[in-house]
Short mmCIF file of C-alpha atoms and ligand atoms in Angstrom, two decimals:
data_model
loop_
_atom_site.label_atom_id
_atom_site.label_comp_id
_atom_site.label_asym_id
_atom_site.label_seq_id
_atom_site.Cartn_x
_atom_site.Cartn_y
_atom_site.Cartn_z
CA MET A 9 -25.29 -6.55 -0.85
CA ASN A 10 -22.39 -4.10 -0.81
CA LYS A 11 -20.07 -3.85 -3.76
CA ARG A 12 -16.94 -5.89 -3.42
CA LEU A 13 -13.50 -4.33 -3.16
CA VAL A 14 -10.01 -5.85 -2.99
CA SER A 15 -6.68 -4.39 -2.09
CA GLY A 16 -3.38 -5.80 -0.98
CA MET A 17 -0.05 -4.61 0.23
CA ARG A 18 3.31 -6.29 -0.08
CA SER A 19 4.50 -7.41 3.33
CA THR A 20 7.46 -5.12 3.78
CA GLY A 21 7.14 -4.76 7.55
CA LYS A 22 6.18 -1.81 9.69
CA LEU A 23 4.29 0.99 7.95
CA HIS A 24 5.38 4.57 7.55
CA ILE A 25 3.16 7.64 7.60
CA GLY A 26 3.13 7.57 3.79
CA HIS A 27 1.48 4.14 3.82
CA TYR A 28 -1.12 5.58 6.13
CA LYS A 29 -1.90 8.60 3.97
CA GLY A 30 -1.50 6.77 0.69
CA ALA A 31 -3.52 3.67 1.46
CA LEU A 32 -4.70 2.85 4.96
CA GLU A 33 -6.63 6.04 5.57
CA ASN A 34 -8.63 5.22 2.47
CA TRP A 35 -9.02 1.53 3.34
CA LEU A 36 -10.45 2.50 6.71
CA LYS A 37 -13.11 4.73 5.21
CA LEU A 38 -14.07 2.08 2.70
CA GLN A 39 -14.54 -0.73 5.18
CA ASP A 40 -17.90 0.74 6.22
CA GLU A 41 -19.20 1.16 2.67
CA TYR A 42 -18.00 -1.94 0.84
CA ASP A 43 -17.51 -5.63 1.22
CA CYS A 44 -13.74 -5.36 1.59
CA PHE A 45 -11.01 -7.93 1.13
CA TYR A 46 -7.65 -6.68 2.36
CA PHE A 47 -4.73 -9.01 2.16
CA VAL A 48 -1.04 -9.36 2.89
CA ALA A 49 0.67 -9.92 -0.46
CA ASP A 50 3.50 -12.10 0.81
CA TRP A 51 4.04 -13.76 -2.56
CA HIS A 52 4.33 -10.37 -4.18
CA ALA A 53 6.92 -9.49 -1.54
CA LEU A 54 8.91 -12.52 -2.68
CA THR A 55 9.17 -11.18 -6.23
CA THR A 56 11.85 -8.77 -5.06
CA LYS A 57 12.88 -10.35 -1.74
CA TYR A 58 13.25 -14.02 -2.56
CA MET A 59 16.97 -13.82 -1.82
CA ASP A 60 16.52 -12.47 1.69
CA LEU A 61 13.95 -14.33 3.73
CA ALA A 62 15.13 -13.61 7.26
CA ASP A 63 12.50 -10.96 8.04
CA LEU A 64 9.65 -12.28 5.94
CA GLN A 65 7.48 -13.74 8.70
CA ASN A 66 8.12 -10.90 11.08
CA ASP A 67 7.37 -8.34 8.36
CA ILE A 68 3.92 -9.86 7.92
CA LEU A 69 3.08 -9.49 11.60
CA GLU A 70 4.50 -5.97 11.86
CA MET A 71 2.39 -4.83 8.94
CA LEU A 72 -0.72 -6.53 10.22
CA ALA A 73 -0.23 -4.98 13.67
CA ASP A 74 -0.17 -1.57 12.02
CA TRP A 75 -3.31 -2.33 10.00
CA LEU A 76 -5.23 -3.33 13.09
CA ALA A 77 -3.84 -0.52 15.22
CA LEU A 78 -5.03 1.98 12.62
CA GLY A 79 -8.49 0.48 12.80
CA LEU A 80 -8.92 -2.18 10.15
CA ASP A 81 -11.57 -4.36 11.68
CA PRO A 82 -11.62 -8.12 11.11
CA LEU A 83 -15.32 -8.13 11.98
CA LYS A 84 -16.13 -5.76 9.14
CA THR A 85 -13.67 -6.88 6.50
CA THR A 86 -11.91 -9.99 5.37
CA ILE A 87 -8.24 -9.71 6.29
CA PHE A 88 -6.09 -12.52 5.01
CA LYS A 89 -2.76 -13.68 3.69
CA GLN A 90 -2.27 -14.38 0.00
CA SER A 91 -0.15 -17.51 0.45
CA SER A 92 -2.83 -19.06 2.69
CA VAL A 93 -5.21 -19.10 -0.26
CA PRO A 94 -3.27 -21.13 -2.82
CA GLN A 95 -5.99 -20.63 -5.43
CA HIS A 96 -4.31 -17.28 -6.10
CA ALA A 97 -1.37 -19.20 -7.57
CA GLU A 98 -3.57 -21.52 -9.58
CA LEU A 99 -5.58 -18.69 -11.06
CA ALA A 100 -2.38 -16.77 -11.83
CA LEU A 101 -1.06 -19.81 -13.69
CA LEU A 102 -4.23 -20.15 -15.74
CA LEU A 103 -4.18 -16.43 -16.54
CA SER A 104 -0.53 -16.67 -17.55
CA PHE A 105 -1.54 -18.85 -20.50
CA ILE A 106 -3.65 -16.09 -22.00
CA THR A 107 -1.49 -13.07 -21.13
CA PRO A 108 0.77 -11.91 -23.97
CA LEU A 109 4.36 -11.33 -22.89
CA SER A 110 4.36 -7.97 -24.62
CA TRP A 111 1.69 -6.66 -22.22
CA LEU A 112 3.93 -7.45 -19.27
CA GLU A 113 7.15 -6.21 -20.83
CA ARG A 114 5.71 -2.82 -21.62
CA CYS A 115 4.28 -2.31 -18.13
CA PRO A 116 5.82 0.93 -16.84
CA THR A 117 6.33 -0.31 -13.28
CA TYR A 118 8.22 -3.31 -14.62
CA LYS A 119 10.61 -1.24 -16.70
CA GLU A 120 11.11 1.28 -13.92
CA GLN A 121 11.82 -1.30 -11.23
CA LEU A 122 14.26 -3.23 -13.39
CA LYS A 123 16.27 -0.03 -13.67
CA GLU A 124 15.83 1.13 -10.07
CA LEU A 125 16.57 -2.22 -8.45
CA SER A 126 19.54 -2.96 -10.69
CA ASN A 127 21.40 -4.22 -7.62
CA LYS A 128 18.91 -7.07 -7.32
CA GLU A 129 18.53 -10.01 -9.67
CA ILE A 130 14.89 -9.58 -10.64
CA SER A 131 14.97 -10.65 -14.25
CA THR A 132 12.73 -13.49 -13.23
CA LEU A 133 9.53 -15.04 -14.47
CA GLY A 134 7.87 -14.21 -11.16
CA PHE A 135 8.73 -10.55 -11.30
CA LEU A 136 7.62 -10.20 -14.91
CA GLY A 137 4.38 -11.94 -13.96
CA TYR A 138 3.71 -9.65 -10.98
CA PRO A 139 0.63 -8.05 -12.61
CA VAL A 140 -0.77 -11.47 -13.54
CA LEU A 141 -0.70 -12.56 -9.91
CA GLN A 142 -2.20 -9.21 -8.96
CA THR A 143 -4.99 -9.78 -11.48
CA ALA A 144 -5.68 -13.16 -9.91
CA ASP A 145 -5.86 -11.46 -6.49
CA ILE A 146 -8.49 -9.06 -7.72
CA ILE A 147 -10.74 -11.15 -9.94
CA MET A 148 -10.67 -14.08 -7.50
CA TYR A 149 -13.29 -12.13 -5.53
CA ASN A 150 -14.87 -10.59 -8.62
CA ALA A 151 -14.10 -7.20 -7.13
CA SER A 152 -15.56 -4.13 -8.79
CA TYR A 153 -13.10 -1.76 -7.16
CA VAL A 154 -9.44 -1.66 -6.25
CA PRO A 155 -8.38 1.19 -3.95
CA VAL A 156 -4.75 1.96 -4.74
CA GLY A 157 -2.39 4.83 -5.32
CA GLU A 158 -1.49 6.23 -8.69
CA ASP A 159 1.58 4.03 -9.02
CA GLN A 160 -0.64 0.95 -9.19
CA GLN A 161 -2.88 2.21 -11.96
CA PRO A 162 -0.97 0.47 -14.77
CA HIS A 163 -1.45 -2.82 -12.95
CA VAL A 164 -5.20 -2.39 -12.62
CA GLU A 165 -5.34 -1.38 -16.28
CA LEU A 166 -3.54 -4.61 -17.15
CA SER A 167 -6.03 -6.53 -15.04
CA ARG A 168 -8.84 -5.02 -17.07
CA GLU A 169 -7.16 -6.11 -20.28
CA ILE A 170 -6.65 -9.64 -19.01
CA VAL A 171 -10.30 -9.81 -17.92
CA ARG A 172 -11.46 -8.61 -21.33
CA ARG A 173 -9.32 -11.23 -23.01
CA PHE A 174 -10.56 -13.98 -20.72
CA ASN A 175 -14.19 -13.06 -21.24
CA TYR A 176 -13.67 -12.80 -24.98
CA LEU A 177 -11.81 -16.12 -25.30
CA TYR A 178 -14.01 -18.24 -23.07
CA ALA A 179 -17.22 -16.92 -21.70
CA ASN A 180 -18.60 -13.44 -21.65
CA GLU A 181 -19.14 -11.87 -18.26
CA THR A 182 -17.21 -14.47 -16.30
CA PHE A 183 -15.39 -11.63 -14.57
CA VAL A 184 -16.16 -7.95 -14.11
CA GLU A 185 -13.52 -5.43 -15.14
CA PRO A 186 -12.11 -3.97 -11.92
CA GLN A 187 -11.91 -0.20 -11.52
CA THR A 188 -9.34 1.83 -9.64
CA LEU A 189 -10.51 3.82 -6.65
CA LEU A 190 -7.69 6.32 -6.63
CA THR A 191 -6.26 7.44 -3.30
CA GLN A 192 -6.15 11.23 -3.05
CA THR A 193 -2.81 11.80 -1.32
CA PRO A 194 0.16 11.45 -3.63
CA ARG A 195 3.32 9.78 -2.45
CA LEU A 196 4.80 11.50 0.58
CA ILE A 197 8.25 13.06 0.48
CA GLY A 198 10.73 11.46 2.84
CA VAL A 199 12.98 13.27 5.29
CA ASP A 200 15.73 13.48 2.65
CA GLY A 201 13.50 15.07 0.00
CA ARG A 202 13.09 11.92 -2.11
CA LYS A 203 9.86 9.96 -2.14
CA MET A 204 9.22 8.27 1.19
CA SER A 205 10.26 4.67 0.83
CA LYS A 206 11.60 2.01 3.13
CA SER A 207 14.47 1.29 0.77
CA TYR A 208 15.68 4.90 0.92
CA ASN A 209 15.87 4.92 4.70
CA ASN A 210 14.01 8.22 4.82
CA SER A 211 10.70 7.25 6.38
CA ILE A 212 8.88 8.22 9.53
CA TYR A 213 7.25 5.09 10.92
CA LEU A 214 4.04 4.74 12.87
CA SER A 215 6.18 2.91 15.41
CA ASP A 216 8.74 5.70 15.80
CA SER A 217 9.25 7.16 19.28
CA GLU A 218 9.29 10.89 19.95
CA PRO A 219 13.12 11.04 19.97
CA GLU A 220 13.23 9.14 16.68
CA ILE A 221 10.73 11.48 15.05
CA THR A 222 12.58 14.49 16.46
CA ALA A 223 15.87 13.28 15.02
CA LYS A 224 14.32 12.64 11.61
CA VAL A 225 12.51 15.95 11.40
CA ARG A 226 15.64 17.78 12.55
CA GLN A 227 17.55 16.54 9.50
CA MET A 228 14.89 17.76 7.05
CA VAL A 229 15.92 20.52 4.69
CA THR A 230 13.88 23.73 4.92
CA ASP A 231 13.91 26.83 2.74
CA PRO A 232 17.67 27.20 2.03
CA SER A 233 17.39 30.96 1.53
CA ARG A 234 16.51 31.51 5.18
CA ILE A 235 19.40 32.34 7.43
CA LYS A 236 17.90 34.43 10.20
CA VAL A 237 14.45 33.91 11.70
CA SER A 238 13.38 37.30 10.37
CA ASP A 239 14.20 36.32 6.76
CA PRO A 240 10.95 35.86 4.86
CA GLY A 241 10.53 32.15 4.07
CA HIS A 242 9.10 30.24 1.11
CA PRO A 243 6.98 27.45 2.54
CA GLU A 244 6.25 26.11 -0.92
CA VAL A 245 9.84 24.86 -1.27
CA CYS A 246 10.06 23.42 2.24
CA SER A 247 9.43 19.75 2.97
CA VAL A 248 8.61 20.48 6.60
CA PHE A 249 5.79 22.66 5.39
CA TYR A 250 4.66 19.94 3.04
CA LEU A 251 4.15 17.62 6.00
CA HIS A 252 2.36 20.38 7.93
CA GLU A 253 -0.04 20.65 5.00
CA ILE A 254 -0.86 16.98 5.25
CA PHE A 255 -0.78 16.33 8.98
CA ASN A 256 -1.37 19.72 10.57
CA THR A 257 -4.38 21.20 8.84
CA GLU A 258 -5.25 23.21 11.95
CA GLU A 259 -2.09 25.28 12.07
CA VAL A 260 -0.98 25.20 8.47
CA ASP A 261 -2.39 28.58 7.45
CA GLU A 262 -0.84 30.33 10.39
CA ILE A 263 2.51 28.65 9.77
CA LYS A 264 2.40 29.71 6.16
CA SER A 265 1.84 33.36 6.91
CA HIS A 266 4.29 33.43 9.80
CA CYS A 267 6.97 31.77 7.70
CA LYS A 268 6.44 34.24 4.85
CA ALA A 269 6.57 37.13 7.26
CA GLY A 270 9.70 35.88 9.03
CA LYS A 271 7.83 35.46 12.27
CA ILE A 272 8.60 31.81 12.96
CA GLY A 273 11.94 30.06 12.92
CA CYS A 274 12.51 26.68 11.32
CA VAL A 275 13.48 25.09 14.61
CA ALA A 276 10.17 26.10 16.19
CA CYS A 277 8.31 25.08 13.07
CA LYS A 278 9.89 21.63 13.16
CA LYS A 279 8.98 21.29 16.84
CA LYS A 280 5.36 21.89 15.94
CA LEU A 281 5.52 19.18 13.31
CA VAL A 282 7.05 16.69 15.71
CA LYS A 283 4.34 17.45 18.26
CA VAL A 284 1.57 16.91 15.75
CA LEU A 285 3.01 13.65 14.44
CA VAL A 286 3.63 12.28 17.92
CA GLU A 287 0.12 13.18 19.06
CA GLN A 288 -1.58 11.92 15.94
CA PHE A 289 -0.01 8.49 16.11
CA ALA A 290 0.49 7.98 19.85
CA GLU A 291 -2.52 5.72 20.19
CA VAL A 292 -1.67 3.74 17.09
CA LYS A 293 1.85 3.21 18.35
CA GLU A 294 0.58 1.92 21.66
CA LYS A 295 -1.95 -0.38 20.03
CA ARG A 296 0.53 -1.84 17.56
CA GLU A 297 2.84 -2.68 20.45
CA ASP A 298 -0.02 -4.47 22.21
CA PHE A 299 -0.86 -6.44 19.10
CA LEU A 300 2.75 -7.47 18.63
CA LYS A 301 2.80 -8.82 22.18
CA ASN A 302 0.08 -11.19 21.08
CA PRO A 303 1.26 -12.81 17.86
CA SER A 304 -1.15 -15.71 18.19
CA TYR A 305 -4.05 -13.25 17.96
CA LEU A 306 -2.53 -11.85 14.77
CA GLN A 307 -2.16 -15.34 13.34
CA ASP A 308 -5.80 -16.03 14.27
CA VAL A 309 -7.00 -12.97 12.39
CA LEU A 310 -5.16 -14.14 9.29
CA ALA A 311 -6.33 -17.72 9.66
CA GLN A 312 -9.98 -16.73 9.99
CA GLY A 313 -9.82 -14.29 7.11
CA SER A 314 -8.04 -16.84 4.97
CA THR A 315 -10.79 -19.38 5.65
CA GLN A 316 -13.42 -16.87 4.53
CA ALA A 317 -11.45 -15.93 1.44
CA SER A 318 -10.80 -19.57 0.59
CA LYS A 319 -14.51 -20.30 0.29
CA ILE A 320 -14.94 -17.73 -2.44
CA ALA A 321 -11.61 -18.66 -4.03
CA ALA A 322 -12.69 -22.28 -4.31
CA GLU A 323 -15.90 -21.27 -6.07
CA THR A 324 -14.02 -19.04 -8.48
CA LEU A 325 -11.56 -21.76 -9.37
CA GLU A 326 -14.34 -24.23 -9.99
CA LYS A 327 -15.91 -21.78 -12.39
CA VAL A 328 -12.62 -21.06 -14.15
CA ARG A 329 -11.65 -24.72 -14.43
CA ASN A 330 -15.04 -25.42 -16.00
CA VAL A 331 -14.68 -22.62 -18.44
CA MET A 332 -11.12 -23.60 -19.36
CA LYS A 333 -11.99 -27.30 -19.41
CA VAL A 334 -9.24 -28.36 -17.01
N1 LIG B 414 1.08 -4.30 -6.09
C1 LIG B 414 0.49 -3.78 -4.91
C2 LIG B 414 1.48 -2.83 -4.23
O1 LIG B 414 2.66 -2.93 -4.43
C3 LIG B 414 0.09 -4.86 -3.94
C4 LIG B 414 -0.97 -5.76 -4.48
C5 LIG B 414 -0.84 -7.08 -4.76
C6 LIG B 414 -2.31 -5.40 -4.76
N2 LIG B 414 -2.02 -7.58 -5.21
C7 LIG B 414 -2.95 -6.58 -5.22
C8 LIG B 414 -3.05 -4.20 -4.67
C9 LIG B 414 -4.29 -6.58 -5.60
C10 LIG B 414 -4.38 -4.22 -5.06
C11 LIG B 414 -5.01 -5.40 -5.51
O2 LIG B 414 1.07 -1.98 -3.48
FE1 LIG B 415 9.81 25.55 6.36
FE2 LIG B 415 8.66 26.15 8.66
FE3 LIG B 415 11.15 27.01 8.12
FE4 LIG B 415 9.06 28.04 6.85
S1 LIG B 415 9.48 28.19 9.05
S2 LIG B 415 10.99 27.38 5.91
S3 LIG B 415 7.72 26.28 6.66
S4 LIG B 415 10.48 24.90 8.40
#
């Protein structure tokens, strides 16, 4: 049997091209090699969005439509929704008894988010316990691997610590220590030069139309030292070039040398980027729209996946309850 792998994504709605490069591209490759469990982390979304529920249900469907449009295949992998498998909450509760507060308080993502999201009231038990719930997500399926980006590494490390503590306290080898399968692409830069993130309003979405992409790429800052087309450019400081490197591997070398030699203007260079992005995601965009026209199909996918996941989750909880004598 294939090795088991788990990964989730908070349901924050439609995906941007950074989600694709940073996660989905990797998930797609892995679905042929592993027994994959991919889930919508709607409870994790609540840790920072509990005060604003209007889009929650729609966000789940938008994200799932993107997953399927990109090629996640419900016949090959188990695709489900966290909140439909309530054992995740029960396991998280049981793990919370053995997790020292200090481990959670020193988690770098926790400290960083508290500062960054200072406009939101997230000094909550749920937010502090985020990595405990994430640990439950992973060990529920006794997954050996967790494909995530670098930013999630501290969480997986915490999961390993919690597993070690559980095995040590109760029964050796109840759970395997999960390992990170690191995604290669680092976080993408958004159209304003900061990291691409929904909350910064600087993202290019898989659902964007050609005019939308054009408008976004137009506002991107290029090499500021270039005034005339014939001025030699410095592609290494240009965020348009950075996206060419990732999405336009065919033309990137030529663009680099032409830019350095002052043989291509930024307007033309941006046009090339728009063309590549539009072409690369045209089919995905069409498919996601089709999926969204059929929400009952999307619900079916989640329901079936959740049934499959629940079977394993029930077995895990039986084991854990036995071990913890409750
Ligand atoms: N914390 C992850 C993120 O923000 C989402 C997540 C929740 C997850 N549970 C998980 C990822 C379990 C991997 C495994 O992207
Ligand atoms: Fe950037 Fe392209 Fe302009 Fe060079 S030509 S500075 S790579 S946008």
